[in-house]
Short mmCIF file of C-alpha atoms in Angstrom, two decimals:
data_model
loop_
_atom_site.label_atom_id
_atom_site.label_comp_id
_atom_site.label_asym_id
_atom_site.label_seq_id
_atom_site.Cartn_x
_atom_site.Cartn_y
_atom_site.Cartn_z
CA MET A 1 0.00 0.00 0.00
CA LYS A 2 2.86 2.32 0.88
CA GLN A 3 4.53 1.58 -2.49
CA PHE A 4 1.21 2.26 -4.29
CA LEU A 5 0.87 5.65 -2.57
CA GLN A 6 4.47 6.52 -3.42
CA LEU A 7 3.88 5.59 -7.06
CA SER A 8 0.64 7.60 -7.16
CA PHE A 9 2.45 10.61 -5.69
CA LEU A 10 5.21 10.34 -8.31
CA LEU A 11 2.66 10.09 -11.13
CA LEU A 12 0.89 13.14 -9.75
CA LEU A 13 4.16 15.05 -9.72
CA VAL A 14 5.01 14.05 -13.28
CA PHE A 15 1.60 14.65 -14.86
CA GLY A 16 0.82 17.60 -12.62
CA SER A 17 4.06 19.33 -13.57
CA ASN A 18 3.41 18.68 -17.27
CA SER A 19 -0.04 20.23 -16.98
CA ALA A 20 1.44 23.25 -15.26
CA VAL A 21 4.00 23.65 -18.02
CA ALA A 22 1.30 23.37 -20.71
CA GLN A 23 -0.76 26.07 -19.00
CA GLU A 24 2.14 28.51 -18.85
CA PHE A 25 1.19 29.48 -22.40
CA TYR A 26 -1.69 31.88 -22.85
CA PHE A 27 -4.05 31.28 -25.79
CA PRO A 28 -6.45 34.15 -26.60
CA THR A 29 -10.06 33.37 -27.47
CA ARG A 30 -11.66 34.79 -30.63
CA TYR A 31 -11.97 38.60 -30.56
CA GLU A 32 -10.42 38.75 -27.08
CA ILE A 33 -8.11 41.66 -26.34
CA TRP A 34 -4.67 40.03 -26.24
CA LYS A 35 -3.56 39.62 -22.63
CA THR A 36 -0.55 41.74 -21.68
CA ALA A 37 2.16 40.26 -19.46
CA GLU A 38 2.32 41.45 -15.88
CA LYS A 39 5.19 43.82 -15.06
CA SER A 40 7.17 41.20 -13.14
CA GLN A 41 6.09 38.17 -15.16
CA PHE A 42 9.13 38.11 -17.46
CA LYS A 43 12.60 39.49 -17.11
CA TYR A 44 13.51 41.87 -19.92
CA ASN A 45 14.72 45.42 -20.54
CA GLU A 46 11.62 47.44 -21.39
CA LYS A 47 13.63 50.42 -22.56
CA GLN A 48 15.63 48.27 -24.99
CA LEU A 49 12.42 46.72 -26.32
CA ASP A 50 11.01 50.21 -26.88
CA THR A 51 14.19 51.05 -28.82
CA ALA A 52 13.67 48.02 -31.07
CA ILE A 53 10.05 48.98 -31.73
CA GLU A 54 11.05 52.55 -32.52
CA PHE A 55 13.54 51.11 -35.02
CA ALA A 56 10.74 49.13 -36.71
CA GLN A 57 8.50 52.19 -36.86
CA ASN A 58 11.28 54.35 -38.31
CA ASN A 59 12.25 51.79 -40.97
CA GLU A 60 8.99 51.39 -42.86
CA TYR A 61 9.08 49.48 -46.14
CA SER A 62 10.11 51.97 -48.81
CA GLY A 63 7.68 50.73 -51.47
CA SER A 64 4.37 52.37 -52.22
CA ARG A 65 1.44 51.85 -49.85
CA ASP A 66 -0.54 51.21 -53.02
CA LEU A 67 0.59 47.60 -53.24
CA ARG A 68 -0.53 47.28 -56.83
CA GLN A 69 2.15 49.83 -57.69
CA ALA A 70 4.70 48.23 -55.34
CA ILE A 71 4.15 44.82 -56.97
CA LEU A 72 4.53 46.13 -60.51
CA GLU A 73 7.69 48.01 -59.53
CA GLY A 74 9.15 45.14 -57.51
CA PHE A 75 8.83 42.58 -60.31
CA LYS A 76 9.18 44.80 -63.38
CA ARG A 77 12.10 42.85 -64.86
CA GLU A 78 10.00 39.69 -65.19
CA PRO A 79 8.74 39.21 -68.76
CA PHE A 80 4.94 39.11 -69.04
CA HIS A 81 4.44 40.01 -65.37
CA GLU A 82 1.00 41.42 -64.56
CA ILE A 83 -1.51 41.64 -61.72
CA LEU A 84 -3.77 38.57 -61.88
CA GLY A 85 -5.52 38.62 -58.50
CA PRO A 86 -6.82 40.96 -55.80
CA THR A 87 -4.58 43.55 -54.12
CA LYS A 88 -5.19 45.97 -51.26
CA LYS A 89 -3.58 49.22 -50.16
CA ARG A 90 -1.56 48.57 -47.03
CA GLY A 91 -1.37 50.19 -43.63
CA GLY A 92 1.69 51.44 -41.78
CA PRO A 93 4.22 49.49 -39.70
CA ALA A 94 2.63 47.16 -37.16
CA GLY A 95 3.77 44.34 -34.97
CA MET A 96 3.60 42.32 -31.78
CA ILE A 97 6.22 40.87 -29.45
CA ILE A 98 4.95 37.91 -27.44
CA LYS A 99 6.43 35.70 -24.74
CA ASP A 100 4.75 32.37 -23.91
CA GLY A 101 1.58 33.74 -25.48
CA TYR A 102 1.53 36.96 -23.42
CA LEU A 103 1.87 40.31 -25.15
CA LEU A 104 4.95 42.29 -24.20
CA ALA A 105 4.49 45.09 -26.70
CA SER A 106 2.66 46.05 -29.89
CA TRP A 107 2.62 48.92 -32.36
CA GLY A 108 0.48 50.06 -35.24
CA ASP A 109 -2.96 48.74 -36.16
CA THR A 110 -2.69 45.03 -35.32
CA GLN A 111 -6.30 44.31 -36.34
CA ARG A 112 -6.00 45.72 -39.85
CA VAL A 113 -6.23 43.10 -42.62
CA ASP A 114 -3.39 43.43 -45.14
CA MET A 115 -1.73 41.38 -47.85
CA THR A 116 0.99 39.16 -46.45
CA PHE A 117 2.67 37.93 -49.67
CA SER A 118 5.03 34.96 -49.18
CA VAL A 119 4.12 34.49 -45.52
CA THR A 120 1.28 32.66 -47.28
CA LYS A 121 3.78 29.93 -48.20
CA SER A 122 4.15 28.89 -44.56
CA PHE A 123 0.35 28.53 -44.34
CA LEU A 124 0.37 26.56 -47.61
CA SER A 125 3.05 24.20 -46.37
CA THR A 126 0.98 23.64 -43.23
CA THR A 127 -1.96 22.39 -45.34
CA ALA A 128 0.49 19.79 -46.69
CA GLY A 129 1.44 18.94 -43.10
CA LEU A 130 -2.20 18.48 -42.17
CA ALA A 131 -2.59 16.22 -45.22
CA GLN A 132 0.27 14.02 -44.06
CA ASP A 133 -0.98 14.01 -40.46
CA GLN A 134 -4.35 12.76 -41.73
CA GLY A 135 -2.86 10.14 -44.04
CA LEU A 136 -3.76 11.87 -47.32
CA ILE A 137 -0.05 11.98 -48.13
CA LYS A 138 1.62 8.72 -47.20
CA ASN A 139 5.15 10.14 -47.40
CA VAL A 140 6.44 13.54 -48.57
CA LYS A 141 9.09 11.68 -50.56
CA ASP A 142 6.33 10.16 -52.71
CA LYS A 143 6.11 11.39 -56.29
CA VAL A 144 3.31 13.94 -56.68
CA GLY A 145 2.36 12.37 -60.02
CA ASP A 146 1.20 9.28 -58.13
CA TYR A 147 -1.48 11.44 -56.50
CA VAL A 148 -2.22 14.00 -59.24
CA TRP A 149 -2.24 12.29 -62.66
CA ASP A 150 -3.88 14.93 -64.88
CA GLY A 151 -0.68 15.68 -66.81
CA THR A 152 0.72 18.34 -64.46
CA PHE A 153 3.51 15.97 -63.46
CA ASP A 154 4.00 14.09 -66.72
CA GLY A 155 7.31 13.88 -68.57
CA ALA A 156 10.79 12.63 -67.81
CA HIS A 157 11.59 15.57 -65.55
CA ASN A 158 8.31 16.47 -63.81
CA SER A 159 7.52 12.83 -63.06
CA LYS A 160 10.50 12.73 -60.65
CA ILE A 161 9.13 15.52 -58.46
CA THR A 162 8.09 14.68 -54.90
CA TRP A 163 5.97 16.59 -52.39
CA GLU A 164 9.20 17.41 -50.53
CA HIS A 165 10.76 18.92 -53.65
CA LEU A 166 7.79 21.27 -54.01
CA LEU A 167 7.81 22.15 -50.31
CA GLN A 168 11.53 22.96 -50.37
CA GLN A 169 11.29 24.86 -53.68
CA ASN A 170 13.91 22.69 -55.34
CA SER A 171 11.67 20.78 -57.79
CA ASP A 172 12.53 22.80 -60.92
CA TRP A 173 9.04 21.91 -62.16
CA SER A 174 8.82 22.92 -65.80
CA GLY A 175 5.64 24.17 -67.42
CA GLU A 176 2.88 26.75 -67.33
CA LEU A 177 0.08 27.26 -64.80
CA TRP A 178 -2.65 29.90 -64.95
CA GLY A 179 -0.70 31.59 -67.76
CA GLY A 180 2.48 31.82 -65.66
CA LYS A 181 5.59 30.24 -67.16
CA ASP A 182 8.07 28.76 -64.71
CA TRP A 183 11.08 30.26 -66.50
CA ALA A 184 9.61 33.79 -66.55
CA ASP A 185 9.18 33.95 -62.76
CA ARG A 186 12.22 35.66 -61.19
CA PRO A 187 14.53 34.89 -64.15
CA PRO A 188 18.33 35.01 -63.77
CA SER A 189 20.04 38.39 -63.97
CA GLU A 190 21.96 37.23 -67.05
CA GLY A 191 20.65 36.26 -70.46
CA GLY A 192 17.36 36.81 -72.22
CA LEU A 193 14.15 35.04 -73.20
CA ASP A 194 15.76 32.28 -75.28
CA ASP A 195 18.35 31.55 -72.58
CA TRP A 196 15.63 31.26 -69.94
CA LYS A 197 13.17 29.26 -72.05
CA PHE A 198 15.67 26.65 -73.24
CA ARG A 199 17.81 26.30 -70.14
CA LYS A 200 18.94 22.91 -68.88
CA LEU A 201 16.67 21.66 -66.10
CA ASN A 202 18.15 20.91 -62.68
CA GLU A 203 17.67 17.49 -61.14
CA PRO A 204 14.85 17.75 -58.57
CA GLY A 205 16.24 18.24 -55.07
CA THR A 206 19.57 19.75 -56.14
CA VAL A 207 18.96 23.50 -56.65
CA MET A 208 16.64 25.76 -54.65
CA GLU A 209 14.92 28.48 -56.64
CA TYR A 210 12.27 30.81 -55.21
CA ASN A 211 9.49 30.57 -57.78
CA ASP A 212 5.80 31.39 -57.40
CA VAL A 213 4.65 29.36 -60.40
CA ARG A 214 6.00 26.19 -58.78
CA VAL A 215 4.55 27.19 -55.42
CA ASN A 216 1.18 27.58 -57.10
CA VAL A 217 1.63 24.10 -58.61
CA LEU A 218 1.89 22.81 -55.03
CA ALA A 219 -1.32 24.66 -54.10
CA TYR A 220 -3.03 23.17 -57.17
CA ALA A 221 -1.85 19.65 -56.29
CA LEU A 222 -2.98 20.00 -52.66
CA THR A 223 -6.40 21.27 -53.80
CA HIS A 224 -6.84 18.08 -55.82
CA LEU A 225 -5.52 16.00 -52.93
CA TRP A 226 -7.95 17.50 -50.37
CA ARG A 227 -10.73 17.64 -53.01
CA LYS A 228 -11.83 21.00 -51.67
CA PRO A 229 -10.52 24.60 -51.68
CA LEU A 230 -7.48 25.17 -49.47
CA PRO A 231 -9.01 28.22 -47.70
CA LEU A 232 -11.76 25.87 -46.48
CA VAL A 233 -9.15 23.33 -45.37
CA LEU A 234 -7.22 26.03 -43.50
CA LYS A 235 -10.39 27.40 -41.89
CA GLU A 236 -11.82 24.07 -40.74
CA GLU A 237 -8.62 22.31 -39.78
CA LEU A 238 -6.67 25.20 -38.25
CA MET A 239 -7.90 28.80 -38.15
CA ASP A 240 -11.23 28.06 -36.45
CA LYS A 241 -9.45 25.85 -33.93
CA ILE A 242 -6.99 28.61 -32.97
CA GLU A 243 -10.00 30.95 -32.79
CA ALA A 244 -8.73 33.33 -35.44
CA THR A 245 -11.09 36.10 -36.48
CA LEU A 246 -13.24 35.67 -39.56
CA THR A 247 -11.58 38.59 -41.34
CA TRP A 248 -8.75 36.71 -43.12
CA ARG A 249 -9.09 35.71 -46.78
CA TRP A 250 -7.01 33.51 -49.09
CA TYR A 251 -7.30 34.37 -52.79
CA GLY A 252 -6.21 32.84 -56.07
CA TYR A 253 -5.82 34.50 -59.45
CA ASP A 254 -9.07 35.67 -61.02
CA HIS A 255 -9.01 32.90 -63.65
CA ALA A 256 -7.49 30.09 -61.55
CA TRP A 257 -10.44 27.72 -61.52
CA THR A 258 -10.34 23.93 -61.47
CA VAL A 259 -13.09 21.31 -61.35
CA ILE A 260 -12.98 18.46 -58.84
CA ASP A 261 -15.78 15.95 -58.37
CA GLY A 262 -17.92 18.10 -60.63
CA LEU A 263 -17.45 21.17 -58.43
CA LYS A 264 -15.77 24.33 -59.67
CA MET A 265 -13.30 25.70 -57.13
CA LYS A 266 -10.55 28.29 -56.96
CA SER A 267 -6.91 27.21 -56.74
CA VAL A 268 -5.17 29.72 -54.47
CA THR A 269 -1.67 31.17 -54.63
CA GLY A 270 1.25 30.80 -52.24
CA GLY A 271 2.06 34.51 -52.40
CA GLY A 272 0.96 37.88 -53.75
CA HIS A 273 3.59 38.57 -56.36
CA SER A 274 0.89 38.81 -59.03
CA GLY A 275 -1.81 39.71 -56.53
CA ALA A 276 -3.87 37.27 -54.41
CA GLY A 277 -2.44 35.22 -51.52
CA LEU A 278 -3.36 35.51 -47.85
CA PHE A 279 -4.90 38.75 -46.54
CA ILE A 280 -4.75 38.70 -42.74
CA SER A 281 -4.37 40.80 -39.59
CA THR A 282 -1.24 40.97 -37.45
CA GLU A 283 -3.11 39.39 -34.55
CA ASP A 284 -4.23 36.40 -36.62
CA MET A 285 -0.66 36.01 -37.89
CA ALA A 286 0.39 35.95 -34.23
CA ARG A 287 -2.11 33.17 -33.47
CA PHE A 288 -0.61 31.08 -36.27
CA GLY A 289 2.88 31.82 -34.95
CA LEU A 290 1.81 30.93 -31.41
CA LEU A 291 0.64 27.51 -32.61
CA PHE A 292 4.12 26.82 -34.00
CA LEU A 293 5.75 28.35 -30.93
CA ASN A 294 3.94 25.69 -28.87
CA ASN A 295 5.01 22.94 -31.31
CA GLY A 296 1.63 22.56 -33.01
CA LYS A 297 -0.52 22.44 -29.89
CA TRP A 298 -3.32 24.92 -29.09
CA LYS A 299 -4.44 24.61 -25.48
CA ASP A 300 -4.86 20.83 -25.09
CA GLN A 301 -5.33 19.99 -28.78
CA GLN A 302 -2.47 18.91 -31.08
CA LEU A 303 -3.46 20.55 -34.38
CA VAL A 304 -0.22 20.06 -36.30
CA SER A 305 1.99 17.12 -35.38
CA GLU A 306 5.35 17.73 -33.72
CA ASP A 307 6.82 15.39 -36.34
CA TRP A 308 5.66 17.66 -39.16
CA ILE A 309 7.00 20.82 -37.52
CA LYS A 310 10.35 19.14 -36.95
CA LYS A 311 10.55 18.13 -40.63
CA ALA A 312 9.29 21.51 -41.84
CA THR A 313 12.07 23.33 -39.99
CA GLN A 314 14.95 21.08 -41.06
CA PRO A 315 17.44 22.56 -43.57
CA SER A 316 17.08 21.32 -47.14
CA VAL A 317 20.15 19.96 -48.93
CA PRO A 318 20.45 22.80 -51.49
CA ASN A 319 19.71 25.61 -49.01
CA VAL A 320 20.60 25.46 -45.33
CA ASN A 321 18.32 28.45 -44.68
CA TYR A 322 15.15 26.87 -46.07
CA GLY A 323 12.87 24.08 -44.89
CA TYR A 324 9.28 23.36 -45.92
CA MET A 325 8.47 26.99 -46.82
CA TRP A 326 9.88 28.23 -43.51
CA TRP A 327 13.13 30.20 -43.43
CA LEU A 328 15.76 28.99 -40.95
CA ASN A 329 18.34 31.11 -39.15
CA GLN A 330 21.15 28.59 -39.72
CA LYS A 331 24.68 29.70 -40.59
CA GLY A 332 24.32 30.54 -44.25
CA PRO A 333 23.52 33.38 -46.66
CA ARG A 334 20.34 34.37 -44.73
CA HIS A 335 21.78 34.14 -41.22
CA TRP A 336 20.89 36.91 -38.75
CA GLU A 337 23.89 37.68 -36.55
CA ASP A 338 23.43 37.49 -32.77
CA VAL A 339 20.09 35.70 -33.16
CA PRO A 340 19.81 32.01 -32.15
CA GLU A 341 20.29 29.52 -34.98
CA HIS A 342 17.23 27.49 -33.95
CA VAL A 343 14.91 30.40 -34.84
CA PHE A 344 12.66 29.87 -37.88
CA TYR A 345 10.39 32.35 -39.62
CA ALA A 346 7.86 33.10 -42.35
CA ALA A 347 8.79 35.99 -44.64
CA GLY A 348 6.92 38.01 -47.25
CA PHE A 349 7.45 40.87 -49.72
CA GLY A 350 7.26 44.32 -48.19
CA GLY A 351 8.61 43.25 -44.81
CA ASN A 352 6.06 40.81 -43.37
CA PHE A 353 7.52 38.35 -40.87
CA ILE A 354 6.50 35.78 -38.24
CA VAL A 355 9.59 34.89 -36.17
CA VAL A 356 9.41 31.82 -33.91
CA ASP A 357 11.80 30.83 -31.10
CA GLN A 358 10.44 27.67 -29.48
CA LYS A 359 13.27 27.42 -26.94
CA SER A 360 12.72 30.84 -25.37
CA GLY A 361 8.98 31.12 -26.02
CA LEU A 362 9.55 34.32 -27.98
CA LEU A 363 7.34 35.25 -30.94
CA ILE A 364 7.78 38.33 -33.12
CA VAL A 365 5.35 39.50 -35.79
CA THR A 366 6.31 42.56 -37.78
CA ARG A 367 4.75 44.12 -40.86
CA TRP A 368 5.91 46.66 -43.44
CA LEU A 369 9.48 46.78 -42.13
CA GLU A 370 12.14 47.49 -44.77
CA PRO A 371 13.22 43.87 -45.49
CA SER A 372 16.94 44.64 -45.35
CA GLN A 373 16.48 45.77 -41.73
CA ILE A 374 14.84 42.62 -40.35
CA GLY A 375 18.09 41.12 -39.03
CA ASP A 376 18.97 44.30 -37.14
CA PHE A 377 15.44 44.59 -35.75
CA VAL A 378 15.31 41.01 -34.44
CA LYS A 379 18.80 41.41 -32.99
CA GLN A 380 17.64 44.51 -31.09
CA VAL A 381 14.65 42.60 -29.73
CA TYR A 382 16.96 39.85 -28.43
CA GLN A 383 19.17 42.44 -26.78
CA ALA A 384 16.25 43.22 -24.49
CA PHE A 385 16.35 39.73 -22.96
#
């Protein structure tokens, strides 16, 4: 009896302590004013944090607030580039700094819905993670053509492409989707049309190239895999469960329609470089970041598996700074000095970022910061701790 009581006490300690740890995180309910940390709750230099925020406010993205103009200017060297989906004029700099779910500081209009450009890619990759968690994708190393056999992945080259290649942006998928040609998206600085059109294709998995046409091919393939629009997947499987507001929208190009099971549905984009993509508030971005900060768990519900998050934030072979559409602060070309190497982040045109540090419980969301200044800004935030 004595041994039974001792064992029961030990179990209580173990499970009780785990529950306490899980409840250290704060998870806001829908439309709740985000809870601010108590003055003595966390140890940090408030003055230094204010300095970092002032830096973000003083280094606003230099492009036009009319994002239609900013997009056309930003991608003007791409042949045939045009706006194909919705755009929206943006607000000013905004952001939130969060520790274990509690708000330390915020600036700007955090409830304003704005375009988020390639931050959308991290949401897109998560719909692939949900598909694997639910058994729709058996293995990310499977060839996509075994799942989507409508010709999109036909041919000697495209038939080699796996889900992982698309997620890591090293597939070198060759073709045209929604009028966009793979070779015309962010072409090399050298050469001209003929050089780009008739280039030698890279073996899938060997060269990483940031390319929205191929990202949109992933979105198209996942739409056919789920057999329903990805915004609906994201809403039902994730955003409703983290109690995001109902203000976010995920758009595709105006003409990007496909038919599945007799139903016409829109295939969305993984960014806004020709318009479209995810339109979302800073606070809803923070909810998404908080889910990843807590390793895929919201309150007591595991929404995204720890296994997926671990794989999504592993360096790819061709690019040590890139995982499954998450950027990684590893030693490499995109390394931020004096910021921990385990940090990973979502990044989008115009200075949109969700920065996640699972080890320290620190989450940073910043919008419309001059992109070249993000490393200095994050470094200044860390100097406050």
